[in-house]
PDB file of C-alpha atoms in Angstrom:
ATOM      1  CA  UNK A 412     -55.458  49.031 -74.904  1.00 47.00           C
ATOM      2  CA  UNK A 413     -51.771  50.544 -75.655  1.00 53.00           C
ATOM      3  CA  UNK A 414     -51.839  54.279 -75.560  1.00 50.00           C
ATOM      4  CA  UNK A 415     -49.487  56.007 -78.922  1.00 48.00           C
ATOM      5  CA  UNK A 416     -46.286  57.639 -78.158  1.00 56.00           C
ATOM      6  CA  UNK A 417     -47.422  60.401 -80.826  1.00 61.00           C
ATOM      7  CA  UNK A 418     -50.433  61.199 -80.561  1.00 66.00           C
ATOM      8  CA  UNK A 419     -51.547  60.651 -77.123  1.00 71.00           C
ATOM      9  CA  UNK A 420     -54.788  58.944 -78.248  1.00 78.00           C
ATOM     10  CA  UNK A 421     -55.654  55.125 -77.454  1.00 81.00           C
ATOM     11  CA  UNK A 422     -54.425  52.768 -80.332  1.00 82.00           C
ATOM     12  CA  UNK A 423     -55.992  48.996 -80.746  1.00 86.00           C
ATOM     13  CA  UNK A 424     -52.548  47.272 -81.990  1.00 88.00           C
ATOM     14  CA  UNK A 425     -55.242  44.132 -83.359  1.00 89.00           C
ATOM     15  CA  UNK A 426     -56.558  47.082 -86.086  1.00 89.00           C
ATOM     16  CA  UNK A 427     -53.292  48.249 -86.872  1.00 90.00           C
ATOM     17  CA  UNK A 428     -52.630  44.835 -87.781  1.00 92.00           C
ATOM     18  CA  UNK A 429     -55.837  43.762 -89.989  1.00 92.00           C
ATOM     19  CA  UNK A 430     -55.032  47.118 -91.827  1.00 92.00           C
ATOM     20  CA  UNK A 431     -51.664  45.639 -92.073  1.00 93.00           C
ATOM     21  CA  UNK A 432     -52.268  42.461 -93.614  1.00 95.00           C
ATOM     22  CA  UNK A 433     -54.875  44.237 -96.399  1.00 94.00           C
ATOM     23  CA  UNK A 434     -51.866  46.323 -97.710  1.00 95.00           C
ATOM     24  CA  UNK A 435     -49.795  43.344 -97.704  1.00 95.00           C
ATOM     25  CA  UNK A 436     -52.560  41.352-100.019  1.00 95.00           C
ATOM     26  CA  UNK A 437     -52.707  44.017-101.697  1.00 95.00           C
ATOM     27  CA  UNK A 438     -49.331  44.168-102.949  1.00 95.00           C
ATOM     28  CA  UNK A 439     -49.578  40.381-103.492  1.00 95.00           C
ATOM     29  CA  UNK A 440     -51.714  40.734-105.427  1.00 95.00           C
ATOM     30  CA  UNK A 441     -51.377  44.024-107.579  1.00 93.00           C
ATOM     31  CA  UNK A 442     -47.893  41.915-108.276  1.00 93.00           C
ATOM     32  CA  UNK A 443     -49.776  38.690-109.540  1.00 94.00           C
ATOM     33  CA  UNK A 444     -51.838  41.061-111.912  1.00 93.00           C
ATOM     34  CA  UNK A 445     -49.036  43.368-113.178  1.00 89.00           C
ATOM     35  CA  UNK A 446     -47.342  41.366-115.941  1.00 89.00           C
ATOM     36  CA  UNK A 447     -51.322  41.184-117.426  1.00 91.00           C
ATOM     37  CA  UNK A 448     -52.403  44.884-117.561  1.00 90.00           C
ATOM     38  CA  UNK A 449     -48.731  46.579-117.825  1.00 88.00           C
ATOM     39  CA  UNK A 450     -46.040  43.742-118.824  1.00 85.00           C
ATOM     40  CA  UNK A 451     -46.303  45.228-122.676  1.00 86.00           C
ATOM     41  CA  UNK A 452     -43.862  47.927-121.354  1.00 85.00           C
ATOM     42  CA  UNK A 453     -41.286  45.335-120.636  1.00 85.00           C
ATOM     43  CA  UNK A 454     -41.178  44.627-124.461  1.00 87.00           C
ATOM     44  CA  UNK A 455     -40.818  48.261-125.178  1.00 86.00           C
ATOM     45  CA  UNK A 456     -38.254  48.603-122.347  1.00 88.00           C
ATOM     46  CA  UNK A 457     -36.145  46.164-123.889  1.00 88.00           C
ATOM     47  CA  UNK A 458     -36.244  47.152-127.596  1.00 89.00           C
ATOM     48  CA  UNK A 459     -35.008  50.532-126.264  1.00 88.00           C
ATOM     49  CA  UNK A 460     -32.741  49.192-124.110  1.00 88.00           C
ATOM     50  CA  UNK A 461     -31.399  47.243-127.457  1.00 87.00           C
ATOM     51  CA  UNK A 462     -31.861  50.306-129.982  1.00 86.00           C
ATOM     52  CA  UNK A 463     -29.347  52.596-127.338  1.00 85.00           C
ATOM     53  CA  UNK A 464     -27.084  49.958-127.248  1.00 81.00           C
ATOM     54  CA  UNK A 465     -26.630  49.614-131.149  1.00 79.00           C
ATOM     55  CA  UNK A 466     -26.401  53.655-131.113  1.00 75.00           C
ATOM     56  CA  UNK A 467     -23.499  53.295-128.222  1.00 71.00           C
ATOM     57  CA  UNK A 468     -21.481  50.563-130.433  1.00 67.00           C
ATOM     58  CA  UNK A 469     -22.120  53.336-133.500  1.00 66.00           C
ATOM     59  CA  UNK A 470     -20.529  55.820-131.116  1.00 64.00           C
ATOM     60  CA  UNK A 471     -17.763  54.013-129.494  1.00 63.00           C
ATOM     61  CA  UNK A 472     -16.515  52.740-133.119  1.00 67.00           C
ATOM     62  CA  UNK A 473     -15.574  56.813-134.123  1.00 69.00           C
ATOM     63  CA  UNK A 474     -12.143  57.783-133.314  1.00 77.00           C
ATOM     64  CA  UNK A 475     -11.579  61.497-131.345  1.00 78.00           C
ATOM     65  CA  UNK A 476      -9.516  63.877-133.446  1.00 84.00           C
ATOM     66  CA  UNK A 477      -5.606  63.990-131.773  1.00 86.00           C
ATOM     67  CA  UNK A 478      -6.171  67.337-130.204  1.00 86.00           C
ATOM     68  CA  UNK A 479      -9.038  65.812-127.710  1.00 85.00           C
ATOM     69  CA  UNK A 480      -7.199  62.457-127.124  1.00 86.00           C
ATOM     70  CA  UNK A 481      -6.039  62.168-123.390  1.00 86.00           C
ATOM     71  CA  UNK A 482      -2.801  61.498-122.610  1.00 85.00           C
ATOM     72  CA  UNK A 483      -1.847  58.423-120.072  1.00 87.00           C
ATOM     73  CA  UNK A 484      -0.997  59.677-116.870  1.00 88.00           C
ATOM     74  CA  UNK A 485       2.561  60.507-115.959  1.00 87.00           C
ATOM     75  CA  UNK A 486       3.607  58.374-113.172  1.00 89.00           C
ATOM     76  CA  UNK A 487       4.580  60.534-109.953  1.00 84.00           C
ATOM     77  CA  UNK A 488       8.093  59.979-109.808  1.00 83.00           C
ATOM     78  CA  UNK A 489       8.752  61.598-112.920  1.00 84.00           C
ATOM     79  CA  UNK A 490       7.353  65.097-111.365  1.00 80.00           C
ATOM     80  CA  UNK A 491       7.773  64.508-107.143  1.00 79.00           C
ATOM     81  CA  UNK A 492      10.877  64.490-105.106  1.00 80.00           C
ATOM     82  CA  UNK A 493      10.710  62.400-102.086  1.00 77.00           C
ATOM     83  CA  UNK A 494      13.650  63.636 -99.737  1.00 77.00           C
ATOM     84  CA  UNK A 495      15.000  61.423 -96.927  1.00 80.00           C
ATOM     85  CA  UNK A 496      13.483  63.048 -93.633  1.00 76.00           C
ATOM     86  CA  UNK A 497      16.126  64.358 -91.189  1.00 77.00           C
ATOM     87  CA  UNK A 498      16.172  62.129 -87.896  1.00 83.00           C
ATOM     88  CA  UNK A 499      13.338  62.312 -85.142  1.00 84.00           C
ATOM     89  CA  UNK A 500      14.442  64.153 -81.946  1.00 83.00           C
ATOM     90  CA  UNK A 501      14.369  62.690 -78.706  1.00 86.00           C
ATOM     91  CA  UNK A 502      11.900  64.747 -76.823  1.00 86.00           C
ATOM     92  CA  UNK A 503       8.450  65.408 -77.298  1.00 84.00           C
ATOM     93  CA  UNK A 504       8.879  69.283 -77.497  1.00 81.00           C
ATOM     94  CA  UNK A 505      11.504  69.183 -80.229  1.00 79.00           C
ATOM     95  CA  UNK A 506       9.173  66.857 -81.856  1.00 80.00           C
ATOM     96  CA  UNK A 507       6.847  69.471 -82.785  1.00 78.00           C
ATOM     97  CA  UNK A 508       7.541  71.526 -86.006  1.00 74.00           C
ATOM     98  CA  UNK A 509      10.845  69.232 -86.325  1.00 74.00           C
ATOM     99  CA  UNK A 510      10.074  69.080 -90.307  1.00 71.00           C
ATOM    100  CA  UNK A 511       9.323  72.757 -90.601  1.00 70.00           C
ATOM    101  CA  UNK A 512      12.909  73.825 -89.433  1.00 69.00           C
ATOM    102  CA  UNK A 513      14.564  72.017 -92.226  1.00 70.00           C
ATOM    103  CA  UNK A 514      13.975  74.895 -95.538  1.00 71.00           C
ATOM    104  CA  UNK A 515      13.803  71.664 -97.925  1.00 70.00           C
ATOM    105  CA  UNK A 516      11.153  70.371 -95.907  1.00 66.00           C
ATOM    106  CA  UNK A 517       8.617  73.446 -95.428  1.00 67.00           C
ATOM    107  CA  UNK A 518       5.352  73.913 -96.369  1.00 65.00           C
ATOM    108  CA  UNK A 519       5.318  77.182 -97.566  1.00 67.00           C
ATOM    109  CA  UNK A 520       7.333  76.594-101.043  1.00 65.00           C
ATOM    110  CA  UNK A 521       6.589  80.135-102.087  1.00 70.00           C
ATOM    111  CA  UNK A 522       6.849  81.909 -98.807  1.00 69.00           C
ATOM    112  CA  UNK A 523       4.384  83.080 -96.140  1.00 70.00           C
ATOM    113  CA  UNK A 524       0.330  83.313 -96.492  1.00 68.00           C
ATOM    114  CA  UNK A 525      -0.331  87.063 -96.164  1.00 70.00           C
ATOM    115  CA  UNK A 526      -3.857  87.045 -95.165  1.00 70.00           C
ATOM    116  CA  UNK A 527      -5.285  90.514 -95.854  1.00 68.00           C
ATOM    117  CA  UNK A 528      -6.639  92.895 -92.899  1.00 71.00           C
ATOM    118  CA  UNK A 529      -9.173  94.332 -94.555  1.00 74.00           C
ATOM    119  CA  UNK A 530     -12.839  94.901 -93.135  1.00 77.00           C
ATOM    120  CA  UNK A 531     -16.042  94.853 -95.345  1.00 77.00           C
ATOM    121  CA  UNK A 532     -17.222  98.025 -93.490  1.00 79.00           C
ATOM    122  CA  UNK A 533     -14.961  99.943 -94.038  1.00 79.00           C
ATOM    123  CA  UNK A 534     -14.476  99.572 -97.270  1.00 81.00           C
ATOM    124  CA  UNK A 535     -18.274 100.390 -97.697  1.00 82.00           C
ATOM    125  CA  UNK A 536     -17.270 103.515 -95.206  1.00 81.00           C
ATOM    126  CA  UNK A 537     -19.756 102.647 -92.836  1.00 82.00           C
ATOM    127  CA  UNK A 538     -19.198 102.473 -89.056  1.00 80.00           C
ATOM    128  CA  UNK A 539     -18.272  99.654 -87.409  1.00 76.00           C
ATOM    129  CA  UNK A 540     -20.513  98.795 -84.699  1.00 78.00           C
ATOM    130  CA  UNK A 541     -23.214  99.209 -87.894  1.00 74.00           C
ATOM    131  CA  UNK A 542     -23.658  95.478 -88.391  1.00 75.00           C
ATOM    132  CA  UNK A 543     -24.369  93.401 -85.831  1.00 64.00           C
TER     133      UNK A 543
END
């Protein structure tokens, strides 16, 4: 006898098996007698399925007013400005921020992130170490 990882119990793999094989005829043969006691929801799955798809033709054939008609997409060009990059330096330390140095290249379009240095305590005017 095999002992089980889980449980620490002793496990007899031939009853594990025989319980196997009844679920599997089981399932055999719940599937064999489906179509007998429950296939008459088939036929009311499909005349649903066909009634939602005549009310989806009805609502595909009405037009949207003009004011909630989309608008094809604007192609990228139109609205982005690829400029030619300035050459790569030669060393590995001018490499780094090489783009950034160039003002037509930055990130920051409309200047620097000013991150705010504000504390949640003190707003509340409690003491610092109050929070841990």
């Amino acid at each position: 006898m095999a002992t089980s990882k889980t449980s620490g119990k002793p496990c007899n793999l031939v009853n594990h098996d025989q319980i196997w094989k009844v679920h599997i005829n089981m399932e055999l043969e719940s599937a064999k007698s489906w179509p007998q006691k429950w296939g008459f929801l088939t036929e009311s799955y499909n005349q649903a399925m066909q009634e939602s798809s005549k009310v989806t033709d009805r609502i595909l054939k009405l037009e949207l007013p003009e004011h909630l008609k989309t608008r094809p997409p604007t192609p990228p060009e139109e609205y982005l400005e690829v400029r030619p990059s300035p050459p790569v330096p030669q060393t590995t330390q001018a490499f780094i921020g090489w783009r950034s140095a160039v003002p037509g290249l930055q990130l920051e379009r409309y200047g620097r992130v000013q991150c705010g240095k504000k504390s949640f305590l003190k707003e509340l005017g409690w003491a610092l170490n109050s929070c841990s």
